[in-house]
Coordinates of C-alpha atoms in Angstrom, one line a residue:
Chain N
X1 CA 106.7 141.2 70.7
X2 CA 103.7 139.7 72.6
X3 CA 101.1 141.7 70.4
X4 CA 102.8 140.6 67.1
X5 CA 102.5 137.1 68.4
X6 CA 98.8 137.4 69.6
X7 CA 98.4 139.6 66.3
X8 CA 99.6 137.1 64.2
X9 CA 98.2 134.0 66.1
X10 CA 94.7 135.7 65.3
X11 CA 96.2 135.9 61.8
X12 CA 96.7 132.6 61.3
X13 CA 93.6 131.5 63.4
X14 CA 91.6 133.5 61.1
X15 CA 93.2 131.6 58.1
X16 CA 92.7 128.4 59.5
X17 CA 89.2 128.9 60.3
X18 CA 88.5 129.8 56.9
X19 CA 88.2 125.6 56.9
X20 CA 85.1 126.1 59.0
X21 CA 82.9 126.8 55.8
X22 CA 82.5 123.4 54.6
X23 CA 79.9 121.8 52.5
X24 CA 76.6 120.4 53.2
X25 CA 76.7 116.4 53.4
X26 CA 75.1 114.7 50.5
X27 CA 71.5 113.1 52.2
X28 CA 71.6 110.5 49.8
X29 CA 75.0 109.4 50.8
X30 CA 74.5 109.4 54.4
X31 CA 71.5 107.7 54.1
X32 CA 73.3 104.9 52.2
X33 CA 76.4 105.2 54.5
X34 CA 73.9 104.5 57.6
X35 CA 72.3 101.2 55.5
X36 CA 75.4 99.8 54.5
X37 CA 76.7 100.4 58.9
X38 CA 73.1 98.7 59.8
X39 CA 73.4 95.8 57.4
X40 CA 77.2 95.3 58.3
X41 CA 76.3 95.7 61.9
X42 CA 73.7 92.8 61.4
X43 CA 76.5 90.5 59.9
X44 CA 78.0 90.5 63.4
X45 CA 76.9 87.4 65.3
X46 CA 75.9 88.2 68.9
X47 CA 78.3 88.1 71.6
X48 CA 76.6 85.6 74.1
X49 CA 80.5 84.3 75.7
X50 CA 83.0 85.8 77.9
X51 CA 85.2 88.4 76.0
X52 CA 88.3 87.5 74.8
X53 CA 89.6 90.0 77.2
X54 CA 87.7 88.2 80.1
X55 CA 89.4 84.8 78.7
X56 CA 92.7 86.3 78.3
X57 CA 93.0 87.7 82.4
X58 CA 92.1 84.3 82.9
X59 CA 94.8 82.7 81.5
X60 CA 97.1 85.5 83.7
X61 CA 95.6 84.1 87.0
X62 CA 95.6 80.3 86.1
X63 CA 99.9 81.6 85.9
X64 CA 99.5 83.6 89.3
X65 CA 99.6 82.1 92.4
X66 CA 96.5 83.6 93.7
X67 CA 94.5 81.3 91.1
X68 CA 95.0 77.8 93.3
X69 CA 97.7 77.9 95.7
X70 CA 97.1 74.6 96.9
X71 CA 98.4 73.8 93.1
X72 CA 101.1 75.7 93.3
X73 CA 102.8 74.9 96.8
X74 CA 102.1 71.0 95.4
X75 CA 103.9 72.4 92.2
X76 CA 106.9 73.8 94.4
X77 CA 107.4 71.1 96.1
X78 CA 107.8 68.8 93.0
X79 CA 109.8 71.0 91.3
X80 CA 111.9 71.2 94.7
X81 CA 112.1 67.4 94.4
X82 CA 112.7 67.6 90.9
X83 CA 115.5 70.0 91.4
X84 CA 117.1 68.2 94.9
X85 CA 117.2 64.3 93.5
X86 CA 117.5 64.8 90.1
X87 CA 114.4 64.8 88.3
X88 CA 114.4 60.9 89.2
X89 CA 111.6 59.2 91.6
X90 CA 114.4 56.6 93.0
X91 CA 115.0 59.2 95.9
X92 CA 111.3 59.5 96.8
X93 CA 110.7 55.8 96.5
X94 CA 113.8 55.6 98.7
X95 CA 112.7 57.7 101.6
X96 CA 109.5 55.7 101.5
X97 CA 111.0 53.1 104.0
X98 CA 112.7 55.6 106.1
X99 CA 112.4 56.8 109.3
X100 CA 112.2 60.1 111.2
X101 CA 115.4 59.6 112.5
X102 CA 117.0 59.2 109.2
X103 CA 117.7 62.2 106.8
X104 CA 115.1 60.9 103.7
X105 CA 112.0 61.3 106.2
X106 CA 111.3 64.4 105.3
X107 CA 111.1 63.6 101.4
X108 CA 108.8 60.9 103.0
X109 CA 106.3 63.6 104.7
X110 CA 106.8 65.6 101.8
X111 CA 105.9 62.7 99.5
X112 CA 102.9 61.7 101.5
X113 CA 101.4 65.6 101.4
X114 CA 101.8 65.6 97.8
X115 CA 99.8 62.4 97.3
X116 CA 97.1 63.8 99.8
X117 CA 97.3 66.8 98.0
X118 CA 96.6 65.6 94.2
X119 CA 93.4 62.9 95.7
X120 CA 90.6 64.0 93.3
X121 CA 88.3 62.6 95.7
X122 CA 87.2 62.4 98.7
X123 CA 87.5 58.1 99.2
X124 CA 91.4 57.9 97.9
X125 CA 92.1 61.1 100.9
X126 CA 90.3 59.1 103.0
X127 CA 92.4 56.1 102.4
X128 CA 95.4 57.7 102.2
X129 CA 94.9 59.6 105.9
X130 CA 94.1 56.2 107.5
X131 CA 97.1 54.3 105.6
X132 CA 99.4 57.1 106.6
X133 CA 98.1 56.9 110.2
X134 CA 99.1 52.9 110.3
X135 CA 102.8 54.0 108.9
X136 CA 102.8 56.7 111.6
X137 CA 101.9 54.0 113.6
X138 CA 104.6 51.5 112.4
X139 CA 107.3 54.2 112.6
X140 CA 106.5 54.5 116.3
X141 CA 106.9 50.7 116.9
X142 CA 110.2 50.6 115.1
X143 CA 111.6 53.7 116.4
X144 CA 110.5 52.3 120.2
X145 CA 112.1 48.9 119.0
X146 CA 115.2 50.3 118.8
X147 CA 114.7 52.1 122.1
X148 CA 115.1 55.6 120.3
X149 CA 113.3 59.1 121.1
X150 CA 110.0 59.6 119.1
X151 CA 109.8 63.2 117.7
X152 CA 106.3 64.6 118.8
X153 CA 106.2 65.7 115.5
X154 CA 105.3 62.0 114.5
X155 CA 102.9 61.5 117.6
X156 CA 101.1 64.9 116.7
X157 CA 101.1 63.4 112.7
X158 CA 99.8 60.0 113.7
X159 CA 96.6 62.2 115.4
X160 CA 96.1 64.3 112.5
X161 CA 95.7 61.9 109.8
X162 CA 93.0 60.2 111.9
X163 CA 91.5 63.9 112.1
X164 CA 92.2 64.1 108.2
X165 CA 89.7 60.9 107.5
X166 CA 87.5 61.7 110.1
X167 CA 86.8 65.8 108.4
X168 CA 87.2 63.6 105.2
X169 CA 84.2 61.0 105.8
X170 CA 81.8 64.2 107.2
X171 CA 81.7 64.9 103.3
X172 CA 80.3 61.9 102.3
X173 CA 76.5 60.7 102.7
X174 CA 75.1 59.4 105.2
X175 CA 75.6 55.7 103.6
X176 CA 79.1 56.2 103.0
X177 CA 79.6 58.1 105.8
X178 CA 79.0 55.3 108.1
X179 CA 80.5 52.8 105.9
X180 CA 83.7 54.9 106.2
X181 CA 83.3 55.4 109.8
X182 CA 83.1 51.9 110.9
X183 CA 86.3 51.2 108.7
X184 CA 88.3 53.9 110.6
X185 CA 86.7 53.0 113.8
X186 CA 88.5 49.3 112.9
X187 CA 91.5 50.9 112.2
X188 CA 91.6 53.3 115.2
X189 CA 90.6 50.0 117.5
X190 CA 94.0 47.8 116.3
X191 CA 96.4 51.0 116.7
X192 CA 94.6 51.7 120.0
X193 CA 95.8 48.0 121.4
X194 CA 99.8 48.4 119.7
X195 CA 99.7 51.7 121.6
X196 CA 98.7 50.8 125.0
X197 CA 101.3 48.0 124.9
X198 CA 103.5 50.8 124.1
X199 CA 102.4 52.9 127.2
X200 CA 103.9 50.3 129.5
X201 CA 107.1 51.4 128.0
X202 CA 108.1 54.0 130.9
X203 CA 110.1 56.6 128.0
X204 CA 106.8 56.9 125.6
X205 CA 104.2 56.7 128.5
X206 CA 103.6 60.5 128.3
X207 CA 103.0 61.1 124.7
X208 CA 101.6 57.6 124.0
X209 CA 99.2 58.5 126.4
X210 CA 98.1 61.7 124.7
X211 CA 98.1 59.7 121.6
X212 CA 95.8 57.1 123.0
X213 CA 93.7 59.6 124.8
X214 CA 92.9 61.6 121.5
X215 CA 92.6 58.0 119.3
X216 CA 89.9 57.2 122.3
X217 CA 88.2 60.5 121.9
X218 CA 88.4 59.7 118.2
X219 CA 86.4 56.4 118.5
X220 CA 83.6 58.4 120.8
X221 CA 83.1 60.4 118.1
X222 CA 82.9 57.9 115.8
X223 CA 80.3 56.2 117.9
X224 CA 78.6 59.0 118.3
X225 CA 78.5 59.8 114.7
X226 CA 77.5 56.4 113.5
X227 CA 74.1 57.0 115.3
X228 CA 73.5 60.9 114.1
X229 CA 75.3 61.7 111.3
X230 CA 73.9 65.2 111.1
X231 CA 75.5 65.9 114.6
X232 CA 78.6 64.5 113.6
X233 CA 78.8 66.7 110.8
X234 CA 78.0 69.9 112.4
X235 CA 80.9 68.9 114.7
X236 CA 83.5 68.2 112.2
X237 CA 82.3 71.4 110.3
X238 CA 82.9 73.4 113.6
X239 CA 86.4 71.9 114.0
X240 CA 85.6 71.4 117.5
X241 CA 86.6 67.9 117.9
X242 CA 90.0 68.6 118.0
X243 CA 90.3 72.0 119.2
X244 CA 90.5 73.1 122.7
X245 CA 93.5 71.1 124.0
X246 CA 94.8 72.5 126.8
X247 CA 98.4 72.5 126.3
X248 CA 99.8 74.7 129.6
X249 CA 98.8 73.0 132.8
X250 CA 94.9 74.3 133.5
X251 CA 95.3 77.2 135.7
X252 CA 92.2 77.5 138.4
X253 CA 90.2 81.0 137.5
X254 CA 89.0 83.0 140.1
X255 CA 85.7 80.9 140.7
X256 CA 87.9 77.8 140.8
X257 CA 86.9 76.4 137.3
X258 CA 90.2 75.4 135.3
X259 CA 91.0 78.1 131.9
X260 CA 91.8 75.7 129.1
X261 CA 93.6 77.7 126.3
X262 CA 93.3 76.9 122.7
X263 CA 96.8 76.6 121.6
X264 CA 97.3 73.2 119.5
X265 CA 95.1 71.0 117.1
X266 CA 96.9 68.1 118.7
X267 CA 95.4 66.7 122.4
X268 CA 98.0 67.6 124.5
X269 CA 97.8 66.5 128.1
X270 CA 99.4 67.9 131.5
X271 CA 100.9 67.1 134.9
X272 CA 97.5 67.4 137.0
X273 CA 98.3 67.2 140.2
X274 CA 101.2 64.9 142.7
X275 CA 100.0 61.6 140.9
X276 CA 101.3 62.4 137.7
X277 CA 98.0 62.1 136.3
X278 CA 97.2 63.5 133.0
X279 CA 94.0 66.2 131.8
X280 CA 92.2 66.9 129.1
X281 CA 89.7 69.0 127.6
X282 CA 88.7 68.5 124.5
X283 CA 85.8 71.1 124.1
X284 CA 85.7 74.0 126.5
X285 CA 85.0 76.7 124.2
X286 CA 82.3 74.7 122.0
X287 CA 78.6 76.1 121.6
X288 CA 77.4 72.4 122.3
X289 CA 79.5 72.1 125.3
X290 CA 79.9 75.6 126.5
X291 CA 81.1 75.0 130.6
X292 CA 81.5 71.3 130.6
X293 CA 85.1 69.8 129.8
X294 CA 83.9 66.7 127.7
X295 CA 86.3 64.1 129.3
X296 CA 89.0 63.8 132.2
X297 CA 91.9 61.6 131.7
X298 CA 94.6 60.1 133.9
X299 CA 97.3 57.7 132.6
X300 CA 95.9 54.5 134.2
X301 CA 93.1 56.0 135.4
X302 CA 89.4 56.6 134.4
X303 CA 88.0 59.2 131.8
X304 CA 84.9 60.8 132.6
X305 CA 83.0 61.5 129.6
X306 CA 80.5 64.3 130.6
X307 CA 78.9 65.3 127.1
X308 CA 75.7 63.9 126.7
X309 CA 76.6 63.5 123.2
X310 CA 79.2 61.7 123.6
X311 CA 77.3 58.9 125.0
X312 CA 78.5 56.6 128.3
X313 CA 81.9 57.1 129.7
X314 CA 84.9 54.9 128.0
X315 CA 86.8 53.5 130.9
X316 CA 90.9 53.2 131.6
X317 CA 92.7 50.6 133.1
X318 CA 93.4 51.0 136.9
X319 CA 91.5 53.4 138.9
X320 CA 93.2 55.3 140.7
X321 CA 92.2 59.1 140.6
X322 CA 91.1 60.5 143.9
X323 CA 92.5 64.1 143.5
X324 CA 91.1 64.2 139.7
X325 CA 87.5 63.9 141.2
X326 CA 88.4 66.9 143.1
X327 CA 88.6 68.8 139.4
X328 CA 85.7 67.1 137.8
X329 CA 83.8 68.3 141.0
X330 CA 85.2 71.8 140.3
X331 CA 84.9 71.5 136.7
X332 CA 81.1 69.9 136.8
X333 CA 79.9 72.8 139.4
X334 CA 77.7 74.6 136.5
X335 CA 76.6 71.8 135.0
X336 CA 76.9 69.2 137.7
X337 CA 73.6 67.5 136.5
X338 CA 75.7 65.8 133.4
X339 CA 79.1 64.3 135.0
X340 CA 79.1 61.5 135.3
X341 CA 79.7 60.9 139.4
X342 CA 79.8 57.1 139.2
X343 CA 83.3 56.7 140.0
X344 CA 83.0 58.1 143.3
Chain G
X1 CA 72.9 106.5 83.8
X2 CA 74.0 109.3 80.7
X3 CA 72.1 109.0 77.5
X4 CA 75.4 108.8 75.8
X5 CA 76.5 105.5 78.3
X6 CA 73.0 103.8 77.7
X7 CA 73.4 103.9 73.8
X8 CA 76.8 102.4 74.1
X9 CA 75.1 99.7 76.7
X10 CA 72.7 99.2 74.2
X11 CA 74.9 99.5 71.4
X12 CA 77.0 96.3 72.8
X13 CA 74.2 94.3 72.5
X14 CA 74.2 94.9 68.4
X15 CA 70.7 96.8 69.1
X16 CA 70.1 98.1 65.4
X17 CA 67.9 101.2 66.7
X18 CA 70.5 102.0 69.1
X19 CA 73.1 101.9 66.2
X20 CA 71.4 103.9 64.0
X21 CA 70.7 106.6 66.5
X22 CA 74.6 106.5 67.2
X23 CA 75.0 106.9 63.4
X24 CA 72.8 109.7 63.2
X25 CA 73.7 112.0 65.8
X26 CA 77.6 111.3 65.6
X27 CA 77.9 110.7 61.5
X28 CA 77.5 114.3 60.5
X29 CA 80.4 115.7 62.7
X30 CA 82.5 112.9 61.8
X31 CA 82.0 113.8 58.2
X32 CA 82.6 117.6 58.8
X33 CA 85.8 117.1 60.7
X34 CA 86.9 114.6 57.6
X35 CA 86.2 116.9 54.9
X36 CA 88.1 119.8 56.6
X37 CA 91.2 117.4 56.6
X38 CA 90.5 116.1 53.1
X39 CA 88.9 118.5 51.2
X40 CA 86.8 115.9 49.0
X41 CA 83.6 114.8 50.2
X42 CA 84.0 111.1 48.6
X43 CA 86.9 110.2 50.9
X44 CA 85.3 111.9 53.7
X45 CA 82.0 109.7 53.4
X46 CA 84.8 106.9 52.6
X47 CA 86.0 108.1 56.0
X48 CA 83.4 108.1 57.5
X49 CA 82.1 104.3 56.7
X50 CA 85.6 103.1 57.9
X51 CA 85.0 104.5 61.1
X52 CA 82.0 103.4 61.8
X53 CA 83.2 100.1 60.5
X54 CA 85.6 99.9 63.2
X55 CA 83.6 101.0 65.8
X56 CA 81.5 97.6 65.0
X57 CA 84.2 95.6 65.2
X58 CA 85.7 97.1 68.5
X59 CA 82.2 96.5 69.7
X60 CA 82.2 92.6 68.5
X61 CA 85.8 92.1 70.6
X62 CA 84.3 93.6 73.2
X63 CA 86.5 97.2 73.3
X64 CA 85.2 100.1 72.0
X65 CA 84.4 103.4 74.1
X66 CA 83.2 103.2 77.9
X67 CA 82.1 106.7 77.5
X68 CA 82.9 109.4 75.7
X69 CA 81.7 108.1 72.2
X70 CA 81.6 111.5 70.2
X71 CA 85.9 112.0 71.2
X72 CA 85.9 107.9 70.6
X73 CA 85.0 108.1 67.2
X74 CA 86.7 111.2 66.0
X75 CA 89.7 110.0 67.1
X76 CA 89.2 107.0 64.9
X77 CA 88.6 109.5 61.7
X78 CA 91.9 111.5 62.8
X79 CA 93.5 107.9 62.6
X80 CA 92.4 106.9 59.9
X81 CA 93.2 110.4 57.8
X82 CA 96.3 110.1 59.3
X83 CA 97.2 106.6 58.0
X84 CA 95.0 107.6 54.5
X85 CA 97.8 110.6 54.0
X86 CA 101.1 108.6 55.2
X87 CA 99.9 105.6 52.7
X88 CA 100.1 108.2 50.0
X89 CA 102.1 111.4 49.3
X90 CA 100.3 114.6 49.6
X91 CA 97.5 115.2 47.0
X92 CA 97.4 117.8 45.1
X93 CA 93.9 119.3 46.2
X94 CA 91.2 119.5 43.6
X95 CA 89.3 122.7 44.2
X96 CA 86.0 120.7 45.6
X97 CA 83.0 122.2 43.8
X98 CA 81.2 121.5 46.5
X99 CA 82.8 124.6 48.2
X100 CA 81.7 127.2 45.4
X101 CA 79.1 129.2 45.7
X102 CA 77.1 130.7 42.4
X103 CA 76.0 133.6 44.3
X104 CA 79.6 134.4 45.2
X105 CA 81.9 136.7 42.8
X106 CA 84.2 134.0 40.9
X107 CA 87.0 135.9 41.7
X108 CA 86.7 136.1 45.3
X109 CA 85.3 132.6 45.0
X110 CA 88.9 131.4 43.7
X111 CA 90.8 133.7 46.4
X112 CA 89.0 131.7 49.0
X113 CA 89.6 128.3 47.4
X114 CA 93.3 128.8 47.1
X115 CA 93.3 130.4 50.7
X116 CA 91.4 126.9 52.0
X117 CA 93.9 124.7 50.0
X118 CA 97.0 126.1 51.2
X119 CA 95.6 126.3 55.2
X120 CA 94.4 122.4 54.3
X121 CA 97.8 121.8 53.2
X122 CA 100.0 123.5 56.0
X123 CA 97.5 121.5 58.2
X124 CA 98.5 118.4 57.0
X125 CA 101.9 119.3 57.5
X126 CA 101.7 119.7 61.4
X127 CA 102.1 116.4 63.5
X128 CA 99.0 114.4 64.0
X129 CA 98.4 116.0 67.3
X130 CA 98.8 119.3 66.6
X131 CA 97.1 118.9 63.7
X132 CA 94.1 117.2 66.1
X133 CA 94.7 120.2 68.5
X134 CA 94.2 123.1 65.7
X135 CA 91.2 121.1 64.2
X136 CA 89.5 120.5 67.3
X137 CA 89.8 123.7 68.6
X138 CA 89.4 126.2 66.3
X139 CA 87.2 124.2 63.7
X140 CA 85.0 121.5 65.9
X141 CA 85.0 124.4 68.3
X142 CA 86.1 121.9 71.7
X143 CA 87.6 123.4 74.8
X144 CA 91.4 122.6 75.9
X145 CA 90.0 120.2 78.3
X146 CA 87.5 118.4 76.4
X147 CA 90.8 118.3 73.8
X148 CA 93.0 116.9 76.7
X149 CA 90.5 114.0 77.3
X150 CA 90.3 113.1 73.8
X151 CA 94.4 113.1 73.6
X152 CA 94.9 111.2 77.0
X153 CA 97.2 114.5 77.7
X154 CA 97.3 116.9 80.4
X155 CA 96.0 120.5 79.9
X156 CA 99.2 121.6 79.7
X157 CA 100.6 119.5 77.3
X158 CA 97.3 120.5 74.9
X159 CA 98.2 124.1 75.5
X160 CA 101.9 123.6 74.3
X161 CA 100.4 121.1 71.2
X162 CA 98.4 124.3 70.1
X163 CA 101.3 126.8 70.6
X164 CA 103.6 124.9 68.7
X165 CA 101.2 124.4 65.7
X166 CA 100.2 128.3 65.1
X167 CA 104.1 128.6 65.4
X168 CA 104.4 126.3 62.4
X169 CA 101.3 127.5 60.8
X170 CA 102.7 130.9 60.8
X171 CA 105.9 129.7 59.7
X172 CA 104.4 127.8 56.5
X173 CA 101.1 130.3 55.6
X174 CA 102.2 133.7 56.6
X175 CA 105.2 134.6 54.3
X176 CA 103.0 133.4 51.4
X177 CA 100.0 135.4 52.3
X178 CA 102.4 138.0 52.8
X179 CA 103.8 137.2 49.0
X180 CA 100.6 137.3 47.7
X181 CA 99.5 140.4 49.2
X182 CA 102.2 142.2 47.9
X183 CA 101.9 140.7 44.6
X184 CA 98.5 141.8 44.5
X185 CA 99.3 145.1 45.4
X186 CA 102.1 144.8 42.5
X187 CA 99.7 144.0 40.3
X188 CA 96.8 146.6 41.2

């Protein structure tokens, strides 16, 4: 059965190539067949943009979420709104005068990251950080007015949107830049008085204190900044000015110098020692500041200031830190030739 | 860099010379494997200018062949006389003087004609791909796999294409051969 099959499939491939003899192509006709593709080919404009295909995978990222996701969590988050309150701004203009003990404040957060979020430039984030700050600010006042718990959440908030305007103002020139830096230094100054009446208050002292402590920090950097830019820039640009809080209580390494971890973004401070006093360190791990913890802080005591770029020493109501010194000494021991000792 | 891949770089750049030497080198197998399909050398040059035709357009969109040119463009013919024969029924084949030969005993000349007509015909009643598979094969002389990577299909799948389409072939061509034989030997 096989051989009749092969048999005939030779059969009819036989037949078939029979087709193979075909005739010669007319020269004259593919000569004018090759002129008339040339001339149409020259009718053809040349491509000099994208493809359509190009433009068309386009338009499939600008509707995926890896195209901008800033655009598209701000785009959640309205359609959230959108699909929570009922499409109406009443419930968002509500919230606006809440606070964070009340159930709208989180529309109000959410509100306020939106508007950060669609600033085209750099000026309106900048103002809207620092306005922000001032109704962090107020909602601390109120909330202490009424002798109710602050959230740290709002403490932690009221820092960030000073660290917002300060990363902001880096990306302007040098002009602007110290235009915008003597405007939050104002700022910073007239919450930095409200909060250390505040800090008498015995159930904020703690986080006040951290709050003052990093608004303090804020304004040496400021200060600093104002007189080299460039410096100021390279900080912001390394993050560094906010990094490097210690949040767990500084644990003495074996050669006696304190570990600070890098665990928040917020200055968070810690039980020192029997006084209650309160550490810091704002840049252990930094390039520019690689062994020397920048500044030392007590409630009601002094803060050393031990970065040479950071200029003199800001000083604290009451001194009263004997063991601290103890820790700057320890601290200071590589690089003993840039703390400040005065307080001694 | 192939010379084949360079042309077509070229070639997307509307680069005449480039264009012409694509027309040149690929034009004349284009225009044998339409006549063996057709039969009439006006609609294979007719054929033939389509294809090209499209090729520059593809080009202007910015499609056309990444490599491969020679199996790009003959699949564009086999298109083409594909849509060419479902627009109209059938023809009824003109015996192509093109094909005779005056050396060649008119008689046997005829024999041959008729033979060609009828295998052009049972052709064009396979399925485009068998059809594609049989013509490739056996007339542009292409191996399975260079077949396969014209079809998109796996070797397999080429090999079944090809079985199928003798099968109908023989169905269609053999008993008539067979007729004719014995009438001929009726006749002698």
């Amino acid at each position: 059965m096989n051989s009749i099959s092969e048999e005939q499939d030779f059969e009819i491939v036989s037949l078939v190539k029979k087709l193979q003899q075909s005739p010669e192509r007319d020269q004259r006709a593919a000569t004018v067949g090759r002129a008339i593709f040339l001339a149409e080919a020259q009718m053809y404009p040349l491509p000099v943009s994208i493809t359509p295909e190009r433009r068309h995978i386009e338009w499939k990222t600008f509707f995926s979420r890896k195209a901008n996701p800033k655009m598209a969590t701000i785009s959640t988050l309205i359609l959230i709104f959108t699909l929570l309150f009922g499409g109406t701004g009443a419930t968002v203009y509500a919230a606006q005068n809440s606070l964070p003990d009340q159930p709208l404040y989180a529309v109000k957060l959410a509100s306020e990251d939106v508007r950060t979020g669609l600033a085209t430039n750099n000026q309106t984030r900048l103002d809207l950080a620092t306005s922000m700050a001032d109704t962090r600010l107020d909602e601390i006042l109120q909330l202490a007015a009424q002798g109710k718990n602050i959230p740290l959440s709002v403490w932690d908030r009221l820092a960030a949107q000073y660290d917002l305007a300060l990363s902001t103002a880096a990306l302007s020139d040098d002009a602007q830049l110290n235009r915008d830096l003597l405007r939050i230094q104002a700022r910073i100054a007239v919450n930095l008085e409200k909060l250390s009446r505040l800090s008498a208050n015995n159930q904020y002292n703690g986080a006040a204190m951290q709050t003052l402590a990093a608004l303090q920090n804020d304004l040496q950097l400021i200060g600093a900044g104002l007189q080299d830019p460039a410096a100021f820039r390279q900080r912001m640009d390394a993050g560094s000015h906010n990094q490097g809080w210690q949040t767990t209580p500084s644990v003495p390494s074996p050669s006696g110098t304190p570990q600070a971890t890098l665990q928040s973004r917020t200055p968070m401070w810690h039980a020192t020692d029997e006084h209650g006093g309160y550490m810091m360190t704002p840049w252990p791990n930094s390039t520019a500041h690689p062994q020397t913890p920048m500044m030392t802080a007590v409630p009601g005591n002094d803060i050393h200031h031990n970065d040479p770029w950071m200029g003199s020493p800001t000083q604290m109501p009451n001194d009263q830190h004997h063991d601290d010194c103890q820790n700057c000494g320890q601290w200071g021991g590589g690089s003993s030739g840039g703390h400040d000792g005065g307080h001694h | 860099m192939n010379p084949e891949t360079r042309l077509l770089e070229q070639a997307r750049c509307f680069d005449l010379t480039a264009l012409g030497d694509i027309y040149d080198c690929y034009s004349p197998g284009v225009f044998r494997y339409a006549i063996r399909l057709l039969g009439e050398t006006d609609l294979a040059e007719e054929c033939v200018a389509e294809t090209f035709s499209r090729f520059l357009k593809a080009l202007h969109n910015g499609g056309g062949p990444k490599d491969y040119l020679q199996a790009y463009l003959y699949q564009v013919a086999h298109h083409w006389i594909t849509d060419y024969y479902r627009r109209q029924p059938l023809p009824d084949l003109p015996l192509d003087e093109a094909f005779a030969n005056d050396q060649d005993d008119p008689a046997k000349t005829a024999v041959e004609n008729i033979d060609r007509e009828r295998v052009r015909a049972a052709l064009l009643l396979l399925t485009p791909e068998q059809r594609q598979v049989v013509v490739l094969k056996y007339l542009e002389g292409w191996e399975n796999e260079a077949v396969a990577a014209l079809l998109e299909k796996p070797l397999g799948s080429i090999k079944s294409l090809q079985h199928r389409a003798l099968e109908a072939l023989r169905r269609m061509l053999l008993p008539a051969r067979e007729e004719n034989v014995s009438g001929r030997k009726a006749y002698e």
